[in-house]
């Protein structure tokens, strides 16, 4: 456990306050959620605001806990300003990918900080590939980069087969945002950790190939 950075506290507070407002005020929730029809009508604020709304307390708690566990790795390596930029870029990039894949589905809606949080998670793994993750259902530690690759491969599978009521494309887009922006901020990683950079790029390449060959769904 570690002390929460003020930036992490501010982001968690913003998510909690906006989400609680959405829980109590359905019109507020509907106005600011990600909705393809609304965005295509010019309501671009939804691309940002939807990242602070959540379906319920479980959804909110899961995202904020994930942020808590991975934020410090990025903050220590890159500092507060770059952390915030990665968070917001991942949020927007996740929603952009969702909009791209669902642009003809005017009814499609989504909420949650998952894209932004996944971007922080992927940035943390990129910065500290040696980190080990522990899962309740796996008795051995999982290397961070293995988890990252597996997570995005599952996201591709979920996108292709439309599994569950989950925004797999937002997760994937957020991870790509975190990956790209982190490398922009710290290009020295290409010299010190090119192998892991290449491994973490595999799911991105697979998605591109599936899309180009029309096999994504």
Coordinates of C-alpha atoms in Angstrom, one line a residue:
X1 CA 0.0 0.0 0.0
X2 CA 1.2 3.6 -0.6
X3 CA 0.1 7.1 0.0
X4 CA -2.4 8.5 -2.5
X5 CA -1.0 11.3 -4.7
X6 CA -3.1 14.4 -4.7
X7 CA -3.7 14.0 -8.5
X8 CA -5.0 10.4 -8.0
X9 CA -7.2 11.7 -5.2
X10 CA -8.6 14.5 -7.5
X11 CA -9.3 12.0 -10.3
X12 CA -11.0 9.6 -7.9
X13 CA -13.0 12.4 -6.3
X14 CA -14.1 13.7 -9.8
X15 CA -15.3 10.2 -10.7
X16 CA -17.2 9.7 -7.5
X17 CA -18.9 13.1 -7.6
X18 CA -20.0 12.8 -11.2
X19 CA -21.0 9.2 -10.9
X20 CA -23.1 9.9 -7.7
X21 CA -24.8 12.7 -9.6
X22 CA -25.6 10.3 -12.4
X23 CA -27.0 7.7 -10.0
X24 CA -29.4 10.2 -8.6
X25 CA -30.3 12.2 -11.7
X26 CA -31.2 10.1 -14.8
X27 CA -31.5 13.2 -17.1
X28 CA -27.9 14.1 -16.1
X29 CA -26.7 10.6 -16.8
X30 CA -28.5 10.5 -20.2
X31 CA -27.1 13.9 -21.2
X32 CA -23.5 13.2 -20.5
X33 CA -23.1 9.4 -21.3
X34 CA -21.3 8.3 -24.4
X35 CA -23.9 8.0 -27.1
X36 CA -23.1 7.7 -30.8
X37 CA -26.3 9.5 -31.9
X38 CA -25.7 12.4 -29.5
X39 CA -22.0 12.8 -30.5
X40 CA -22.9 12.7 -34.2
X41 CA -25.4 15.5 -33.5
X42 CA -22.5 17.6 -32.2
X43 CA -22.6 16.9 -28.4
X44 CA -18.8 16.4 -28.2
X45 CA -18.8 16.9 -24.4
X46 CA -20.0 13.3 -24.2
X47 CA -16.5 12.1 -25.4
X48 CA -15.1 13.5 -22.1
X49 CA -17.9 13.4 -19.6
X50 CA -18.8 9.8 -20.1
X51 CA -15.4 8.8 -18.7
X52 CA -16.5 10.1 -15.3
X53 CA -20.0 8.4 -15.2
X54 CA -20.5 4.8 -14.0
X55 CA -23.4 2.3 -14.2
X56 CA -23.4 1.5 -10.5
X57 CA -21.2 1.5 -7.4
X58 CA -19.5 -1.8 -8.3
X59 CA -18.5 -0.5 -11.7
X60 CA -17.1 2.7 -10.0
X61 CA -15.3 0.8 -7.3
X62 CA -13.6 -1.6 -9.7
X63 CA -12.3 1.2 -11.9
X64 CA -11.1 3.3 -9.0
X65 CA -9.4 0.3 -7.3
X66 CA -7.6 -0.5 -10.5
X67 CA -6.5 3.1 -10.8
X68 CA -5.3 3.1 -7.2
X69 CA -3.1 0.0 -7.8
X70 CA -1.4 1.2 -11.0
X71 CA -1.3 5.0 -10.7
X72 CA 1.8 5.2 -8.5
X73 CA 4.0 3.4 -11.0
X74 CA 3.2 6.1 -13.6
X75 CA 3.4 9.0 -11.2
X76 CA 6.8 8.0 -9.9
X77 CA 8.3 7.5 -13.4
X78 CA 6.7 10.5 -15.2
X79 CA 5.3 12.9 -12.7
X80 CA 1.8 14.5 -12.2
X81 CA 1.4 16.5 -15.4
X82 CA 2.3 13.6 -17.7
X83 CA 0.2 11.2 -15.6
X84 CA -2.9 13.5 -16.2
X85 CA -2.2 13.8 -19.9
X86 CA -1.9 10.0 -20.2
X87 CA -5.2 9.5 -18.3
X88 CA -7.1 12.0 -20.4
X89 CA -5.6 10.9 -23.7
X90 CA -6.5 7.3 -22.9
X91 CA -10.0 8.3 -22.0
X92 CA -10.5 10.2 -25.3
X93 CA -8.7 7.6 -27.4
X94 CA -10.8 4.8 -26.0
X95 CA -14.0 6.8 -26.8
X96 CA -12.7 7.6 -30.3
X97 CA -12.1 3.9 -31.0
X98 CA -15.6 3.1 -29.7
X99 CA -17.1 5.9 -32.0
X100 CA -15.1 4.5 -34.9
X101 CA -16.3 1.0 -34.5
X102 CA -19.9 1.9 -33.7
X103 CA -20.4 5.0 -35.9
X104 CA -23.4 3.6 -37.6
X105 CA -25.1 2.4 -34.4
X106 CA -26.8 5.6 -33.3
X107 CA -28.3 3.8 -30.2
X108 CA -24.9 2.6 -28.9
X109 CA -24.1 4.0 -25.4
X110 CA -21.4 3.5 -22.8
X111 CA -20.0 5.0 -19.6
X112 CA -17.1 4.5 -17.3
X113 CA -13.4 5.4 -16.7
X114 CA -12.3 2.0 -18.0
X115 CA -10.5 3.4 -21.1
X116 CA -8.6 6.0 -19.0
X117 CA -7.8 3.4 -16.3
X118 CA -6.7 0.8 -18.8
X119 CA -4.4 3.5 -20.3
X120 CA -2.8 4.0 -16.9
X121 CA -2.5 0.2 -16.4
X122 CA -0.8 -0.2 -19.8
X123 CA 1.5 2.7 -19.2
X124 CA 2.5 1.2 -15.8
X125 CA 3.2 -2.1 -17.4
X126 CA 5.3 -0.4 -20.1
X127 CA 7.3 1.5 -17.6
X128 CA 7.7 -1.5 -15.2
X129 CA 7.4 -4.7 -17.3
X130 CA 9.1 -6.6 -14.4
X131 CA 6.1 -6.0 -12.1
X132 CA 4.1 -9.0 -11.1
X133 CA 0.3 -9.1 -10.8
X134 CA -1.6 -11.4 -8.6
X135 CA -5.1 -12.7 -9.5
X136 CA -7.5 -14.5 -7.1
X137 CA -8.0 -17.4 -9.5
X138 CA -4.3 -17.8 -10.4
X139 CA -1.9 -19.2 -7.8
X140 CA 1.2 -17.8 -9.3
X141 CA 2.3 -14.2 -10.1
X142 CA 1.7 -13.0 -13.6
X143 CA 4.4 -10.8 -15.3
X144 CA 2.9 -7.4 -16.1
X145 CA 3.6 -7.6 -19.8
X146 CA 2.0 -11.0 -20.1
X147 CA -1.1 -9.7 -18.4
X148 CA -1.1 -6.7 -20.7
X149 CA -0.9 -8.8 -23.9
X150 CA -3.5 -11.2 -22.6
X151 CA -5.8 -8.4 -21.6
X152 CA -5.8 -6.8 -25.1
X153 CA -6.1 -10.2 -26.8
X154 CA -9.2 -10.8 -24.7
X155 CA -10.5 -7.3 -25.6
X156 CA -10.1 -8.2 -29.3
X157 CA -11.9 -11.4 -28.8
X158 CA -14.7 -9.5 -26.9
X159 CA -14.9 -6.9 -29.7
X160 CA -15.1 -9.6 -32.4
X161 CA -17.7 -11.6 -30.6
X162 CA -19.5 -8.8 -28.8
X163 CA -19.1 -10.5 -25.4
X164 CA -21.1 -9.1 -22.5
X165 CA -22.2 -5.6 -21.8
X166 CA -18.6 -4.4 -21.8
X167 CA -16.9 -1.7 -23.9
X168 CA -14.0 -3.8 -25.1
X169 CA -13.1 -1.3 -27.8
X170 CA -12.9 1.5 -25.2
X171 CA -10.6 -0.7 -23.1
X172 CA -8.4 -1.4 -26.2
X173 CA -8.3 2.2 -27.3
X174 CA -7.4 3.4 -23.8
X175 CA -4.6 0.9 -23.6
X176 CA -3.3 2.0 -27.0
X177 CA -3.5 5.6 -25.8
X178 CA -1.5 4.9 -22.7
X179 CA 1.1 2.9 -24.7
X180 CA 1.6 5.6 -27.4
X181 CA 1.6 8.6 -25.1
X182 CA 4.0 6.9 -22.7
X183 CA 6.5 6.2 -25.5
X184 CA 6.2 9.8 -26.7
X185 CA 7.0 11.0 -23.2
X186 CA 9.8 8.5 -22.6
X187 CA 11.4 7.6 -26.0
X188 CA 14.5 6.2 -24.2
X189 CA 12.4 3.1 -23.6
X190 CA 13.1 2.2 -27.3
X191 CA 16.8 1.9 -26.3
X192 CA 16.4 0.2 -22.9
X193 CA 13.3 -2.0 -23.3
X194 CA 12.7 -2.6 -27.0
X195 CA 11.7 -6.2 -26.5
X196 CA 8.8 -5.5 -24.2
X197 CA 7.7 -2.6 -26.4
X198 CA 7.5 -5.0 -29.3
X199 CA 5.7 -7.7 -27.3
X200 CA 3.1 -5.2 -26.0
X201 CA 2.5 -4.0 -29.6
X202 CA 1.5 -7.5 -30.8
X203 CA -2.3 -7.1 -29.9
X204 CA -2.3 -3.7 -31.6
X205 CA -0.9 -5.3 -34.8
X206 CA -3.4 -8.1 -34.6
X207 CA -6.3 -5.7 -34.3
X208 CA -5.0 -3.8 -37.3
X209 CA -4.7 -6.9 -39.4
X210 CA -8.2 -8.2 -38.4
X211 CA -9.7 -4.9 -39.3
X212 CA -7.9 -4.6 -42.6
X213 CA -8.9 -8.1 -43.6
X214 CA -12.5 -7.6 -42.5
X215 CA -12.4 -10.3 -39.9
X216 CA -13.1 -8.2 -36.8
X217 CA -16.8 -8.8 -36.9

